[in-house]
Coordinates of C-alpha atoms in Angstrom, one line a residue:
M19 CA 17.9 28.7 19.4
T20 CA 18.1 25.7 21.8
D21 CA 16.9 22.3 20.8
L22 CA 13.9 22.5 23.1
E23 CA 13.0 25.9 21.8
A24 CA 13.1 24.5 18.2
I25 CA 10.7 21.7 19.2
R26 CA 8.3 24.1 20.9
K27 CA 8.3 26.2 17.7
Y28 CA 7.4 23.0 15.8
F29 CA 4.5 22.3 18.1
A30 CA 3.4 26.0 17.9
G31 CA 3.0 25.5 14.2
W32 CA 0.7 22.5 14.8
N33 CA -1.4 24.4 17.3
A34 CA -1.6 27.5 15.1
Q35 CA -2.6 25.2 12.2
D36 CA 0.1 26.7 10.1
A37 CA 1.6 24.1 7.8
D38 CA 4.3 26.6 6.6
A39 CA 5.4 27.2 10.1
I40 CA 5.8 23.5 10.7
L41 CA 7.9 23.1 7.6
A42 CA 9.9 26.2 8.5
S43 CA 10.7 24.5 11.9
L44 CA 12.3 21.5 10.1
T45 CA 15.6 21.4 8.3
E46 CA 15.5 21.5 4.5
D47 CA 15.6 17.7 4.4
G48 CA 13.5 17.2 7.6
T49 CA 11.1 14.3 7.8
Y50 CA 8.0 13.4 9.8
E51 CA 6.7 9.9 10.4
D52 CA 3.8 8.4 12.5
P53 CA 1.5 5.3 12.3
G54 CA -0.8 7.2 9.9
T55 CA 1.9 8.1 7.4
G56 CA 3.4 4.6 7.2
R57 CA 6.8 6.1 6.1
P58 CA 8.8 9.3 6.6
I59 CA 7.3 12.3 4.7
S60 CA 8.4 15.8 4.1
G61 CA 7.6 18.9 2.1
P62 CA 4.3 18.9 0.1
A63 CA 3.4 15.4 1.4
L64 CA 3.7 16.6 5.0
K65 CA 1.7 19.7 4.3
A66 CA -1.1 17.7 2.7
Y67 CA -1.1 15.3 5.7
V68 CA -1.4 18.0 8.3
T69 CA -4.0 20.0 6.4
G70 CA -6.0 16.8 6.0
L71 CA -6.0 16.3 9.8
W72 CA -7.1 19.9 10.3
S73 CA -9.9 19.5 7.8
A74 CA -11.3 16.6 9.8
F75 CA -10.5 18.1 13.2
P76 CA -10.6 21.9 12.8
D77 CA -9.8 22.4 16.5
L78 CA -6.9 19.9 16.6
R79 CA -4.3 20.8 19.2
F80 CA -1.5 19.3 21.3
E81 CA -1.0 19.7 25.0
E82 CA 2.6 19.0 26.2
D83 CA 3.0 16.6 29.1
S84 CA 6.8 16.6 29.0
L85 CA 9.7 17.7 26.8
D86 CA 13.2 16.6 27.6
S87 CA 16.6 16.3 26.0
T88 CA 17.7 12.6 25.6
G89 CA 21.2 13.3 24.4
P90 CA 23.2 15.5 22.0
N91 CA 20.8 16.7 19.3
R92 CA 18.1 14.4 20.5
A93 CA 14.9 15.0 22.5
A94 CA 11.6 13.3 23.3
A95 CA 8.1 14.7 24.0
Q96 CA 5.0 13.2 25.6
W97 CA 1.7 14.9 24.5
V98 CA -2.0 14.6 24.4
M99 CA -3.8 15.3 21.1
L100 CA -7.3 16.7 21.4
G101 CA -9.9 17.5 18.7
T102 CA -13.5 17.2 17.5
N103 CA -14.4 15.6 14.3
T104 CA -16.6 18.2 12.6
G105 CA -15.1 17.8 9.1
S106 CA -15.1 15.0 6.6
M107 CA -12.4 12.3 7.2
R108 CA -11.5 10.0 4.2
G109 CA -14.8 10.9 2.6
L110 CA -16.9 10.0 5.7
P111 CA -19.4 12.4 7.1
P112 CA -18.3 14.1 10.4
T113 CA -19.3 12.3 13.6
G114 CA -19.2 15.3 15.9
K115 CA -17.3 13.2 18.4
S116 CA -14.2 14.4 20.3
V117 CA -11.0 12.4 20.5
R118 CA -8.2 12.3 23.1
V119 CA -5.0 10.5 22.1
E120 CA -1.8 10.2 24.1
G121 CA 1.5 9.8 22.3
S122 CA 5.2 10.5 22.1
D123 CA 7.5 12.1 19.6
F124 CA 11.2 11.4 19.3
F125 CA 13.3 14.1 17.6
T126 CA 16.7 14.6 16.1
L127 CA 17.9 18.1 15.6
R128 CA 20.5 19.9 13.6
D129 CA 21.5 23.6 13.4
G130 CA 18.7 24.8 15.6
K131 CA 16.0 23.0 13.6
V132 CA 14.1 19.6 13.7
A133 CA 15.7 17.1 11.4
T134 CA 13.5 14.1 12.1
V135 CA 10.3 13.4 14.0
K136 CA 9.1 9.9 14.8
G137 CA 5.7 9.8 16.4
Y138 CA 4.2 6.9 18.3
F139 CA 0.6 6.4 19.4
D140 CA -2.2 3.9 19.2
G141 CA -3.3 4.1 15.5
G142 CA -6.7 2.6 16.4
A143 CA -7.5 5.2 19.1
V144 CA -9.1 7.8 16.8
P145 CA -11.4 5.4 14.8
R146 CA -12.5 3.7 18.1
Q147 CA -13.3 7.0 19.7
L148 CA -15.3 8.0 16.6
G149 CA -17.3 4.8 16.7
L150 CA -15.6 3.3 13.6
D151 CA -15.0 -0.4 13.2
I152 CA -11.4 -1.6 13.2
I153 CA -11.0 -4.9 11.3
V154 CA -7.8 -6.9 11.4
Q155 CA -7.5 -9.6 8.7
P156 CA -5.0 -11.0 6.2
S157 CA -4.9 -9.5 2.8
Q158 CA -4.8 -13.0 1.2
I159 CA -4.8 -16.6 2.1
G160 CA -4.3 -18.9 -0.9
P161 CA -7.0 -18.1 -3.5
F162 CA -9.0 -16.0 -1.0
K163 CA -8.5 -12.3 -0.8
F164 CA -10.0 -10.0 1.9
G165 CA -11.1 -6.4 2.0
V166 CA -13.8 -4.1 3.2
S167 CA -17.4 -3.4 2.2
T168 CA -20.1 -0.8 2.6
E169 CA -23.9 -0.9 2.3
V170 CA -26.4 1.9 1.8
Q171 CA -30.1 1.4 1.8
T172 CA -33.1 3.6 1.1
G173 CA -35.4 1.4 3.1
R174 CA -37.5 0.5 0.0
L175 CA -38.8 -3.1 0.0
D176 CA -39.3 -3.2 -3.8
E177 CA -37.9 -6.2 -5.7
P178 CA -35.0 -4.8 -7.8
V179 CA -35.6 -4.9 -11.6
A180 CA -32.1 -3.9 -12.6
F181 CA -28.6 -3.9 -11.2
S182 CA -25.7 -1.6 -12.2
I183 CA -22.3 -3.2 -11.7
T184 CA -19.1 -1.2 -11.8
T185 CA -15.7 -2.9 -11.4
L186 CA -12.3 -1.3 -11.6
H187 CA -8.7 -2.0 -10.6
A188 CA -7.2 1.1 -9.1
R189 CA -3.6 1.9 -10.1
N190 CA -2.3 2.2 -6.6
D191 CA -3.2 2.7 -2.9
E192 CA -3.7 6.5 -3.4
C193 CA -6.1 5.9 -6.3
V194 CA -8.0 3.4 -4.1
Q195 CA -8.6 6.2 -1.6
Q196 CA -9.6 8.7 -4.3
V197 CA -12.1 6.2 -5.7
R198 CA -13.5 5.4 -2.3
E199 CA -14.1 9.0 -1.5
G200 CA -15.7 9.5 -4.9
S201 CA -17.9 6.4 -4.4
R202 CA -19.2 7.7 -1.0
A203 CA -20.1 11.0 -2.7
S204 CA -21.8 9.1 -5.5
L205 CA -23.9 7.0 -3.1
I206 CA -25.0 10.2 -1.4
D207 CA -26.1 11.5 -4.8
M208 CA -27.9 8.2 -5.5
L209 CA -30.0 8.4 -2.3
K210 CA -31.7 11.4 -3.9
M211 CA -32.5 9.7 -7.2
D212 CA -35.9 8.2 -8.0
G213 CA -35.6 4.5 -8.7
F214 CA -32.6 3.8 -6.4
I215 CA -33.2 0.9 -4.0
G216 CA -29.7 0.3 -2.4
A217 CA -26.1 -0.5 -3.1
T218 CA -23.2 -2.6 -1.8
T219 CA -19.5 -1.8 -2.4
A220 CA -16.4 -3.8 -1.9
T221 CA -12.7 -3.0 -2.0
I222 CA -10.3 -5.9 -2.1
G223 CA -6.8 -4.8 -2.6
H224 CA -6.9 -2.6 -5.7
R225 CA -10.1 -4.2 -7.0
M226 CA -13.2 -2.2 -6.4
V227 CA -16.8 -3.2 -7.1
T228 CA -20.1 -1.4 -6.7
I229 CA -23.5 -3.2 -7.2
S230 CA -26.5 -0.9 -7.1
A231 CA -30.2 -2.0 -7.2
W232 CA -32.8 0.0 -9.2
D233 CA -36.5 -0.3 -10.0
S234 CA -35.8 0.0 -13.7
P235 CA -32.9 -0.1 -16.2
E236 CA -33.7 3.5 -17.2
A237 CA -33.4 4.7 -13.6
S238 CA -29.9 3.1 -13.3
R239 CA -28.6 5.2 -16.2
R240 CA -28.9 8.5 -14.3
V241 CA -25.9 7.7 -12.1
M242 CA -23.7 7.2 -15.1
K243 CA -24.3 10.8 -16.2
E244 CA -24.7 12.8 -13.0
G245 CA -22.8 13.9 -9.9
A246 CA -19.8 12.4 -8.3
H247 CA -20.0 9.1 -10.2
A248 CA -19.5 10.8 -13.5
E249 CA -16.3 12.4 -12.1
V250 CA -15.0 9.0 -10.9
Q251 CA -15.8 7.5 -14.3
K252 CA -13.8 10.3 -15.9
G253 CA -10.8 9.2 -13.8
M254 CA -11.2 5.6 -14.9
Y255 CA -11.5 6.4 -18.6
D256 CA -8.6 8.8 -18.8
G257 CA -6.3 6.3 -17.0
S258 CA -5.5 8.5 -14.0
L259 CA -7.3 6.3 -11.4
A260 CA -7.6 2.8 -12.9
S261 CA -5.6 0.2 -14.9
Q262 CA -8.8 -1.4 -16.1
G263 CA -12.5 -1.5 -15.4
F264 CA -16.0 -1.7 -16.8
T265 CA -19.6 -0.5 -16.1
S266 CA -22.7 -2.5 -16.8
V267 CA -26.5 -2.8 -16.3
W268 CA -28.1 -6.2 -15.6
T269 CA -31.8 -6.8 -15.7
K270 CA -33.7 -9.4 -13.7
A271 CA -34.3 -12.8 -15.3
R272 CA -35.7 -14.6 -12.2
M273 CA -36.1 -13.7 -8.6
N274 CA -37.4 -16.3 -6.1
P275 CA -39.9 -15.2 -3.5
L276 CA -38.6 -13.6 -0.3
M277 CA -38.4 -16.1 2.5
V278 CA -39.1 -14.8 6.1
R279 CA -38.5 -16.7 9.3
C280 CA -41.5 -17.0 11.6
D281 CA -40.7 -16.1 15.2
G282 CA -43.5 -18.3 16.4
C283 CA -42.6 -21.7 14.9
G284 CA -39.1 -21.0 13.6
K285 CA -39.9 -22.0 10.0
M286 CA -39.1 -20.1 6.9
T287 CA -42.2 -19.1 4.9
R288 CA -42.7 -17.2 1.7
G289 CA -43.7 -13.7 2.3
P290 CA -44.5 -11.0 2.9
E291 CA -48.0 -11.3 1.7
A292 CA -50.9 -9.0 2.3
D293 CA -51.9 -10.6 5.6
R294 CA -48.3 -11.2 6.6
K295 CA -49.2 -14.5 8.3
C296 CA -47.0 -17.6 8.6
K297 CA -48.3 -20.4 6.4
S298 CA -47.4 -23.0 9.0
C299 CA -48.7 -21.6 12.3
G300 CA -50.6 -18.5 11.4
E301 CA -48.5 -16.2 13.5
A302 CA -47.8 -12.7 12.3
L303 CA -44.5 -12.5 10.4
P304 CA -41.8 -10.0 11.4
A305 CA -41.1 -7.0 9.2
A306 CA -39.4 -7.8 6.0
L307 CA -35.9 -6.5 5.3
P308 CA -35.0 -4.8 2.0
F309 CA -34.0 -7.1 -0.9
W310 CA -30.8 -5.1 -1.4

């Protein structure tokens, strides 16, 4: 088998969504690397990576632009990756949007098989085309650490009576991803629960925090016992996901009145009250936002 035939066999495995065929096209110690893997991977790790892509993009396929030898046992390919996001990606619901990504692979070959693949493409192309935010920031500057956050709201305007706070330190990056996926599933469960008002989550390095607002302390206890949250808790308590952590329920001691800005005079006024009028100018106040 020629080198170019070996590479086309490798791409055929991708387009057939056959992870075993991809692995069979590689040498026993063959590796794959692209901006999404962050390092060379092989064997079970490569199989998990490609099946994860196919789960998010069931129609994922590659169209060849060019494939040429670049020297003894070396070759390069230019391609276009196409697919539609109809499956969950990193715990997020599918967007239904299609992606088109141009890229290149550089191969080394040995004994009629692919020994190494190094892929190059714009790592932000897929999230941008799916309508996802891309945030570039430092991980830490002095005492300040930075991360990502998520908010979910029911639209209820009730004043929270209780807050459940869960904090844990994930063991490693892989555990962070597992907890984030479990947290998203838990928030979906919480949206169906009576008494739930809203929640905010934050991930800063390996530290993960969820603060949920409820209309009673009793309502907050449901999430500790039901659905995806219970599964994540199990991973915290048995030590498989976290190095430390705690759960808690906090009740309201004092909450000052909601302040709303009047569009007429620009002043902040206490509200909303029954007549929803600005105390300074009498103009109608804008719709109030949820407390949490």
